[in-house]
Amino acid sequence: MSAEATVLQQAEPAGRPRLSVVIPCFNEEDCLGELCRRVTAACVDCVAQDYELVLVNDGSGDGTWAAIAELARQDARVVGVDLSRNHGHQLALTAGLTVCQGERVLIIDADLQDPPELVGAMMQAMDQEGADVVYGQRRERAGETAFKKASAALFYRVLRSMTDVDIPLDTGDFRLISRRALEALLAMPEQHRFVRGMVSWIGFHQTPLLYDRAERFSGVTKYPLSKMVRFALDAITGFSIRPLRLASYFGLLLAVPAFLLLVYTLYSWLAGHTVQGWTSLMVVVLFLGSAQMIVLGVFGEYVGRLYMEAKRRPLFVIRAIVGAARRGGASHAVPRLGVGPDSAG
Ligand code: UDP
Ligand code: MG
């Protein structure tokens, strides 16, 4: 960014930019340069200079924050948000969403798997269809393992069958949302956030934009299996209480064999060969025992979440925000849902 452009920027009134781009970054040092270049070009193409780029450092262990701070220093349209530690993708994203100021907000990953150049088409779709949300829907995913593709496909289908909210298949967080949809999203205080589901829950007119997902620009996935499982559990428990009915289903299912066994037991007793039956006894004990454990586990998932929600903790803690002052946005520093840099000290 030239000095001239910076001066221009400072002279602008401190209203909302037309577009904010929010990007959570966890150990994405190597992606940042190219990311910033491509996102900036895409934004300039559709809203000229009227945009901001909010990069959230989610407690990275590499030079991600130094790189973000440097980008913010060079470019008045870059706002850097440094979280106090790794809070996880969905909370880092939420932190960025509370800080951003735009009329519309593009959510995108740092690894360039989702092409930022689509923002123009998304803005257009929003204008033409009067939509509040334009979400990217994947046609093809390049460079991902067969396991990741299959598990993702299965996950979205299971989730869909379990929830009452209409969460579209094969979508990530890559989407453009309007300010009023964002306000609705930020009004949801829950700790275990499955942002794409929460956006679907909001309603309004939401429309897909089909695209092919590319390979990661650099680095490796920040979603190992353990995080994927936790993410899936958050999604299911966050949007459905159907698993809690598992106990009833088991109960109903077992009623028939239990009745047959009762008949058999009584018959054996009358016939006088009651010592036999150790096998069937063990089978019943093991079967019931495991069914009970499963149901207990499911209850545990929900009770644990109730407990965490009951604490009402802030969702994230921001260590520092850089670059925001140049937009004249004092409100950048007062995030809802989290603890801002001023209060964090
Ligand atoms: N991410 C994050 N915090 C985390 C894990 C991931 O902010 O704890 C970010 C990451 O930098 C990326 C986005 O979330 O911008 C999605 O992660 P990734 O691309 O690794 O997930 P995948 O595409 O493999 O599902
Ligand atoms: Mg990715």
CSV table of C-alpha atoms and ligand atoms in Angstrom, one decimal:
chain,number,residue,atom,x,y,z
A,1,MET,CA,0.0,0.0,0.0
A,2,SER,CA,1.4,3.4,-1.0
A,3,ALA,CA,1.8,6.3,1.4
A,4,GLU,CA,-0.7,8.2,-0.7
A,5,ALA,CA,-3.3,5.5,-0.3
A,6,THR,CA,-2.8,5.5,3.4
A,7,VAL,CA,-3.4,9.2,3.7
A,8,LEU,CA,-6.6,8.8,1.6
A,9,GLN,CA,-7.7,6.0,3.9
A,10,GLN,CA,-7.1,8.2,7.0
A,11,ALA,CA,-9.2,11.0,5.4
A,12,GLU,CA,-12.2,8.7,4.9
A,13,PRO,CA,-15.0,9.0,7.3
A,14,ALA,CA,-15.0,6.1,9.8
A,15,GLY,CA,-18.2,4.5,8.6
A,16,ARG,CA,-18.7,0.8,7.9
A,17,PRO,CA,-16.6,-0.6,5.0
A,18,ARG,CA,-18.8,-2.3,2.4
A,19,LEU,CA,-16.9,-5.6,2.9
A,20,SER,CA,-15.0,-7.2,5.7
A,21,VAL,CA,-13.1,-10.4,5.2
A,22,VAL,CA,-12.6,-12.5,8.3
A,23,ILE,CA,-9.8,-15.1,8.4
A,24,PRO,CA,-8.9,-17.3,11.3
A,25,CYS,CA,-5.2,-18.3,11.2
A,26,PHE,CA,-3.5,-21.0,13.1
A,27,ASN,CA,0.1,-21.6,12.2
A,28,GLU,CA,-0.4,-20.3,8.7
A,29,GLU,CA,2.8,-18.2,8.4
A,30,ASP,CA,3.5,-19.5,4.9
A,31,CYS,CA,0.1,-18.9,3.5
A,32,LEU,CA,-0.3,-15.3,4.7
A,33,GLY,CA,1.6,-13.4,2.0
A,34,GLU,CA,-0.2,-15.1,-0.9
A,35,LEU,CA,-3.5,-15.0,1.1
A,36,CYS,CA,-3.3,-11.3,1.6
A,37,ARG,CA,-2.4,-10.6,-2.0
A,38,ARG,CA,-5.2,-12.7,-3.5
A,39,VAL,CA,-7.9,-11.5,-1.0
A,40,THR,CA,-6.8,-7.9,-1.5
A,41,ALA,CA,-7.0,-8.2,-5.3
A,42,ALA,CA,-10.4,-9.8,-5.1
A,43,CYS,CA,-11.8,-7.1,-2.7
A,44,VAL,CA,-10.4,-4.3,-4.8
A,45,ASP,CA,-12.1,-5.8,-7.8
A,46,CYS,CA,-15.5,-5.7,-6.3
A,47,VAL,CA,-15.5,-2.8,-3.8
A,48,ALA,CA,-12.4,-0.8,-4.7
A,49,GLN,CA,-10.9,0.4,-1.5
A,50,ASP,CA,-14.0,0.1,0.7
A,51,TYR,CA,-13.1,-3.1,2.5
A,52,GLU,CA,-11.1,-4.4,5.5
A,53,LEU,CA,-9.3,-7.6,6.2
A,54,VAL,CA,-9.5,-9.0,9.7
A,55,LEU,CA,-6.8,-11.6,10.4
A,56,VAL,CA,-7.2,-13.5,13.6
A,57,ASN,CA,-4.2,-15.2,15.1
A,58,ASP,CA,-5.5,-18.2,17.0
A,59,GLY,CA,-2.5,-18.7,19.4
A,60,SER,CA,-0.1,-19.9,16.6
A,61,GLY,CA,3.3,-21.3,17.6
A,62,ASP,CA,5.0,-20.0,14.5
A,63,GLY,CA,5.6,-16.5,13.1
A,64,THR,CA,1.9,-16.0,12.1
A,65,TRP,CA,1.3,-13.1,14.5
A,66,ALA,CA,4.5,-11.3,13.5
A,67,ALA,CA,3.5,-11.7,9.9
A,68,ILE,CA,0.0,-10.3,10.5
A,69,ALA,CA,1.3,-7.4,12.5
A,70,GLU,CA,3.6,-6.5,9.7
A,71,LEU,CA,0.8,-6.8,7.1
A,72,ALA,CA,-1.3,-4.5,9.3
A,73,ARG,CA,1.6,-2.0,9.5
A,74,GLN,CA,2.0,-1.9,5.7
A,75,ASP,CA,-1.7,-1.8,4.8
A,76,ALA,CA,-4.3,0.4,6.6
A,77,ARG,CA,-7.0,-2.0,5.6
A,78,VAL,CA,-5.6,-4.9,7.5
A,79,VAL,CA,-6.7,-5.4,11.1
A,80,GLY,CA,-4.9,-8.0,13.2
A,81,VAL,CA,-6.5,-9.7,16.2
A,82,ASP,CA,-4.2,-11.7,18.5
A,83,LEU,CA,-6.0,-14.2,20.7
A,84,SER,CA,-4.4,-15.0,24.1
A,85,ARG,CA,-4.1,-18.7,23.2
A,86,ASN,CA,-5.4,-21.2,20.8
A,87,HIS,CA,-9.2,-21.1,21.1
A,88,GLY,CA,-10.0,-23.3,18.2
A,89,HIS,CA,-11.2,-22.5,14.7
A,90,GLN,CA,-14.8,-21.6,15.5
A,91,LEU,CA,-14.0,-19.3,18.4
A,92,ALA,CA,-11.2,-17.6,16.5
A,93,LEU,CA,-13.7,-17.0,13.7
A,94,THR,CA,-16.2,-15.7,16.2
A,95,ALA,CA,-13.6,-13.3,17.6
A,96,GLY,CA,-13.0,-12.0,14.0
A,97,LEU,CA,-16.7,-11.6,13.4
A,98,THR,CA,-17.2,-9.5,16.6
A,99,VAL,CA,-14.3,-7.2,15.6
A,100,CYS,CA,-15.2,-6.7,11.9
A,101,GLN,CA,-17.1,-3.6,10.9
A,102,GLY,CA,-18.3,-4.3,7.3
A,103,GLU,CA,-21.8,-4.1,5.9
A,104,ARG,CA,-21.1,-7.6,4.5
A,105,VAL,CA,-18.7,-10.2,5.8
A,106,LEU,CA,-16.8,-12.8,3.9
A,107,ILE,CA,-15.6,-15.8,6.0
A,108,ILE,CA,-12.7,-17.7,4.5
A,109,ASP,CA,-9.9,-20.0,5.6
A,110,ALA,CA,-6.3,-18.9,5.6
A,111,ASP,CA,-5.1,-21.8,3.5
A,112,LEU,CA,-6.7,-20.6,0.2
A,113,GLN,CA,-8.6,-23.9,-0.3
A,114,ASP,CA,-11.6,-21.6,-1.1
A,115,PRO,CA,-10.9,-19.1,-3.8
A,116,PRO,CA,-11.3,-15.5,-2.6
A,117,GLU,CA,-11.9,-14.5,-6.2
A,118,LEU,CA,-15.5,-15.8,-5.8
A,119,VAL,CA,-16.3,-12.8,-3.5
A,120,GLY,CA,-17.5,-10.9,-6.6
A,121,ALA,CA,-19.9,-13.6,-7.6
A,122,MET,CA,-21.1,-13.9,-4.0
A,123,MET,CA,-21.8,-10.1,-3.8
A,124,GLN,CA,-23.7,-10.3,-7.0
A,125,ALA,CA,-25.8,-13.2,-5.9
A,126,MET,CA,-26.6,-11.4,-2.7
A,127,ASP,CA,-27.7,-8.3,-4.7
A,128,GLN,CA,-29.6,-10.2,-7.3
A,129,GLU,CA,-31.4,-12.6,-5.1
A,130,GLY,CA,-31.8,-10.3,-2.1
A,131,ALA,CA,-30.0,-13.0,-0.1
A,132,ASP,CA,-28.6,-12.5,3.4
A,133,VAL,CA,-26.2,-15.5,3.1
A,134,VAL,CA,-24.4,-16.8,0.1
A,135,TYR,CA,-22.6,-20.0,1.0
A,136,GLY,CA,-20.0,-21.8,-1.0
A,137,GLN,CA,-21.0,-25.4,-1.7
A,138,ARG,CA,-18.3,-27.8,-2.7
A,139,ARG,CA,-18.5,-29.7,-6.0
A,140,GLU,CA,-15.0,-31.1,-5.9
A,141,ARG,CA,-12.3,-31.2,-3.2
A,142,ALA,CA,-8.8,-31.5,-4.6
A,143,GLY,CA,-5.8,-32.7,-2.6
A,144,GLU,CA,-7.6,-34.2,0.3
A,145,THR,CA,-7.4,-37.8,1.4
A,146,ALA,CA,-10.1,-40.3,0.5
A,147,PHE,CA,-10.7,-40.6,4.3
A,148,LYS,CA,-11.2,-36.9,4.8
A,149,LYS,CA,-13.6,-36.7,1.8
A,150,ALA,CA,-15.6,-39.8,2.9
A,151,SER,CA,-15.8,-38.8,6.5
A,152,ALA,CA,-16.9,-35.3,5.5
A,153,ALA,CA,-19.5,-36.7,3.2
A,154,LEU,CA,-20.8,-39.1,5.8
A,155,PHE,CA,-20.7,-36.4,8.5
A,156,TYR,CA,-22.9,-33.9,6.6
A,157,ARG,CA,-25.4,-36.6,5.8
A,158,VAL,CA,-25.6,-37.9,9.4
A,159,LEU,CA,-25.9,-34.4,10.7
A,160,ARG,CA,-28.7,-33.6,8.2
A,161,SER,CA,-30.7,-36.7,9.2
A,162,MET,CA,-30.4,-35.8,12.9
A,163,THR,CA,-31.1,-32.1,13.0
A,164,ASP,CA,-34.2,-30.1,12.4
A,165,VAL,CA,-32.3,-27.1,11.0
A,166,ASP,CA,-31.7,-27.3,7.3
A,167,ILE,CA,-27.9,-27.4,7.2
A,168,PRO,CA,-26.8,-27.6,3.5
A,169,LEU,CA,-24.6,-30.5,2.5
A,170,ASP,CA,-20.9,-30.1,1.7
A,171,THR,CA,-20.5,-26.6,2.9
A,172,GLY,CA,-17.7,-25.1,5.0
A,173,ASP,CA,-17.6,-21.7,6.6
A,174,PHE,CA,-16.7,-20.1,3.3
A,175,ARG,CA,-19.6,-17.7,2.9
A,176,LEU,CA,-20.7,-14.1,2.5
A,177,ILE,CA,-23.2,-12.8,5.1
A,178,SER,CA,-25.1,-9.6,5.5
A,179,ARG,CA,-24.8,-7.3,8.6
A,180,ARG,CA,-28.2,-8.3,9.9
A,181,ALA,CA,-27.4,-12.0,9.6
A,182,LEU,CA,-24.1,-11.4,11.4
A,183,GLU,CA,-25.9,-9.5,14.2
A,184,ALA,CA,-28.2,-12.5,14.6
A,185,LEU,CA,-25.2,-14.8,14.7
A,186,LEU,CA,-23.5,-12.6,17.3
A,187,ALA,CA,-26.7,-12.7,19.4
A,188,MET,CA,-26.1,-16.4,20.0
A,189,PRO,CA,-24.0,-16.8,23.2
A,190,GLU,CA,-23.3,-20.5,23.0
A,191,GLN,CA,-19.8,-21.8,23.8
A,192,HIS,CA,-19.8,-24.8,21.5
A,193,ARG,CA,-20.1,-23.1,18.3
A,194,PHE,CA,-20.8,-24.8,14.9
A,195,VAL,CA,-20.9,-21.6,13.0
A,196,ARG,CA,-22.1,-22.9,9.6
A,197,GLY,CA,-25.1,-24.6,11.4
A,198,MET,CA,-25.8,-21.4,13.4
A,199,VAL,CA,-25.8,-19.4,10.2
A,200,SER,CA,-28.4,-21.8,8.7
A,201,TRP,CA,-30.5,-21.5,11.8
A,202,ILE,CA,-30.8,-17.7,11.4
A,203,GLY,CA,-32.9,-18.2,8.3
A,204,PHE,CA,-33.6,-15.3,5.9
A,205,HIS,CA,-32.8,-16.1,2.2
A,206,GLN,CA,-29.7,-18.2,1.9
A,207,THR,CA,-28.4,-19.3,-1.4
A,208,PRO,CA,-25.5,-21.6,-2.6
A,209,LEU,CA,-22.7,-20.8,-4.9
A,210,LEU,CA,-21.1,-24.0,-6.3
A,211,TYR,CA,-17.3,-24.2,-6.5
A,212,ASP,CA,-14.4,-26.6,-6.6
A,213,ARG,CA,-12.3,-26.7,-3.5
A,214,ALA,CA,-8.6,-26.4,-4.2
A,215,GLU,CA,-5.6,-27.9,-2.3
A,216,ARG,CA,-4.1,-26.2,0.6
A,217,PHE,CA,-1.7,-23.5,-0.5
A,218,SER,CA,0.9,-24.5,2.1
A,219,GLY,CA,1.2,-26.4,5.4
A,220,VAL,CA,-1.0,-29.2,6.7
A,221,THR,CA,-4.5,-29.4,7.9
A,222,LYS,CA,-5.1,-28.0,11.4
A,223,TYR,CA,-7.9,-30.5,11.8
A,224,PRO,CA,-6.5,-33.8,13.0
A,225,LEU,CA,-8.9,-36.7,13.6
A,226,SER,CA,-9.4,-35.8,17.3
A,227,LYS,CA,-10.5,-32.2,16.4
A,228,MET,CA,-12.7,-33.5,13.7
A,229,VAL,CA,-14.5,-35.8,16.1
A,230,ARG,CA,-15.0,-33.0,18.6
A,231,PHE,CA,-16.2,-30.7,15.9
A,232,ALA,CA,-18.7,-33.4,14.7
A,233,LEU,CA,-19.9,-33.8,18.3
A,234,ASP,CA,-20.4,-30.1,18.8
A,235,ALA,CA,-22.4,-30.0,15.5
A,236,ILE,CA,-24.7,-32.9,16.5
A,237,THR,CA,-25.2,-32.0,20.1
A,238,GLY,CA,-25.6,-28.3,19.2
A,239,PHE,CA,-28.4,-28.9,16.8
A,240,SER,CA,-30.1,-32.1,17.9
A,241,ILE,CA,-31.3,-33.8,21.0
A,242,ARG,CA,-32.2,-36.9,19.1
A,243,PRO,CA,-29.2,-38.9,20.5
A,244,LEU,CA,-30.7,-38.5,23.9
A,245,ARG,CA,-33.6,-40.6,22.8
A,246,LEU,CA,-31.2,-43.5,22.1
A,247,ALA,CA,-32.2,-44.9,25.5
A,248,SER,CA,-35.8,-45.1,24.5
A,249,TYR,CA,-34.9,-46.7,21.1
A,250,PHE,CA,-32.7,-49.3,22.8
A,251,GLY,CA,-35.5,-50.0,25.3
A,252,LEU,CA,-38.1,-50.5,22.6
A,253,LEU,CA,-35.7,-52.6,20.6
A,254,LEU,CA,-34.9,-54.8,23.6
A,255,ALA,CA,-38.4,-55.3,24.7
A,256,VAL,CA,-39.2,-58.0,22.2
A,257,PRO,CA,-36.1,-60.2,22.8
A,258,ALA,CA,-36.5,-59.6,26.5
A,259,PHE,CA,-40.1,-61.0,26.4
A,260,LEU,CA,-39.0,-64.0,24.3
A,261,LEU,CA,-36.2,-64.7,26.8
A,262,LEU,CA,-38.7,-64.4,29.7
A,263,VAL,CA,-40.8,-67.1,28.0
A,264,TYR,CA,-37.7,-69.3,27.5
A,265,THR,CA,-36.6,-68.8,31.1
A,266,LEU,CA,-40.0,-69.8,32.5
A,267,TYR,CA,-40.1,-72.8,30.2
A,268,SER,CA,-36.6,-73.9,31.2
A,269,TRP,CA,-37.6,-73.5,34.9
A,270,LEU,CA,-40.7,-75.6,34.4
A,271,ALA,CA,-38.8,-78.2,32.4
A,272,GLY,CA,-36.2,-78.4,35.2
A,273,HIS,CA,-32.9,-77.6,33.3
A,274,THR,CA,-32.2,-74.2,34.8
A,275,VAL,CA,-28.5,-74.6,35.3
A,276,GLN,CA,-28.0,-74.3,31.7
A,277,GLY,CA,-28.3,-70.8,30.3
A,278,TRP,CA,-25.0,-69.3,31.4
A,279,THR,CA,-24.3,-68.3,27.8
A,280,SER,CA,-27.6,-66.5,27.3
A,281,LEU,CA,-27.2,-64.8,30.7
A,282,MET,CA,-23.7,-63.5,29.7
A,283,VAL,CA,-25.0,-62.3,26.4
A,284,VAL,CA,-27.8,-60.4,28.0
A,285,VAL,CA,-25.6,-58.9,30.7
A,286,LEU,CA,-23.0,-57.8,28.1
A,287,PHE,CA,-25.5,-56.5,25.7
A,288,LEU,CA,-27.4,-54.5,28.3
A,289,GLY,CA,-24.2,-53.3,29.9
A,290,SER,CA,-22.9,-51.9,26.7
A,291,ALA,CA,-26.2,-50.4,25.7
A,292,GLN,CA,-26.3,-48.6,29.0
A,293,MET,CA,-22.8,-47.4,28.7
A,294,ILE,CA,-23.5,-45.9,25.2
A,295,VAL,CA,-26.6,-44.2,26.5
A,296,LEU,CA,-24.7,-42.9,29.6
A,297,GLY,CA,-22.0,-41.6,27.3
A,298,VAL,CA,-24.5,-39.7,25.2
A,299,PHE,CA,-26.1,-38.2,28.3
A,300,GLY,CA,-22.6,-37.3,29.5
A,301,GLU,CA,-21.9,-35.4,26.3
A,302,TYR,CA,-25.0,-33.2,26.9
A,303,VAL,CA,-24.5,-32.8,30.6
A,304,GLY,CA,-20.9,-31.8,30.1
A,305,ARG,CA,-22.0,-29.2,27.6
A,306,LEU,CA,-24.7,-27.9,29.9
A,307,TYR,CA,-22.1,-27.5,32.5
A,308,MET,CA,-19.7,-25.6,30.3
A,309,GLU,CA,-22.5,-23.4,29.0
A,310,ALA,CA,-23.7,-22.7,32.6
A,311,LYS,CA,-20.3,-21.1,33.4
A,312,ARG,CA,-21.1,-18.3,31.0
A,313,ARG,CA,-17.4,-17.7,30.3
A,314,PRO,CA,-16.4,-15.3,27.6
A,315,LEU,CA,-15.8,-17.2,24.4
A,316,PHE,CA,-12.4,-15.8,23.7
A,317,VAL,CA,-9.7,-13.5,25.1
A,318,ILE,CA,-8.1,-11.0,22.8
A,319,ARG,CA,-4.5,-10.0,23.6
A,320,ALA,CA,-4.1,-7.2,21.1
A,321,ILE,CA,-5.8,-5.6,18.1
A,322,VAL,CA,-3.6,-3.8,15.6
A,323,GLY,CA,-4.5,-1.6,12.7
A,324,ALA,CA,-8.0,-0.9,13.8
A,325,ALA,CA,-7.5,2.6,15.1
A,326,ARG,CA,-6.8,3.8,11.5
A,327,ARG,CA,-10.3,3.1,10.6
A,328,GLY,CA,-11.3,5.3,13.5
A,329,GLY,CA,-13.1,2.3,14.9
A,330,ALA,CA,-13.0,2.4,18.7
A,331,SER,CA,-15.7,-0.2,18.6
A,332,HIS,CA,-13.2,-2.6,17.2
A,333,ALA,CA,-11.8,-2.9,20.7
A,334,VAL,CA,-15.1,-3.8,22.5
A,335,PRO,CA,-16.0,-7.2,21.3
A,336,ARG,CA,-19.2,-8.8,22.4
A,337,LEU,CA,-19.0,-12.4,23.6
A,338,GLY,CA,-15.3,-12.1,24.4
A,339,VAL,CA,-12.8,-10.2,26.5
A,340,GLY,CA,-11.1,-7.4,24.6
A,341,PRO,CA,-7.5,-6.2,24.7
A,342,ASP,CA,-8.4,-3.3,27.0
A,343,SER,CA,-9.9,-5.4,29.7
A,344,ALA,CA,-7.4,-8.2,29.2
A,345,GLY,CA,-4.6,-5.7,30.0
B,1,UDP,N1,-7.8,-22.8,12.4
B,1,UDP,C1,-7.8,-22.0,13.6
B,1,UDP,N2,-7.6,-22.6,14.8
B,1,UDP,C2,-7.4,-23.9,15.0
B,1,UDP,C3,-7.5,-24.8,13.8
B,1,UDP,C4,-7.6,-24.2,12.5
B,1,UDP,O1,-7.9,-20.8,13.5
B,1,UDP,O2,-7.3,-24.4,16.1
B,1,UDP,C5,-7.9,-22.2,11.1
B,1,UDP,C6,-6.9,-22.5,10.1
B,1,UDP,O3,-5.8,-21.7,10.2
B,1,UDP,C7,-7.6,-22.4,8.8
B,1,UDP,C8,-9.1,-22.8,9.2
B,1,UDP,O4,-9.1,-22.7,10.6
B,1,UDP,O5,-7.6,-21.0,8.4
B,1,UDP,C9,-9.4,-24.2,8.7
B,1,UDP,O6,-8.4,-25.1,9.1
B,1,UDP,P1,-7.9,-26.2,8.0
B,1,UDP,O7,-7.7,-25.6,6.7
B,1,UDP,O8,-6.6,-26.7,8.6
B,1,UDP,O9,-9.0,-27.2,8.1
B,1,UDP,P2,-9.4,-28.2,6.8
B,1,UDP,O10,-9.6,-27.4,5.6
B,1,UDP,O11,-8.3,-29.2,6.7
B,1,UDP,O12,-10.7,-28.9,7.3
B,2,MG,MG,-8.3,-26.1,4.9
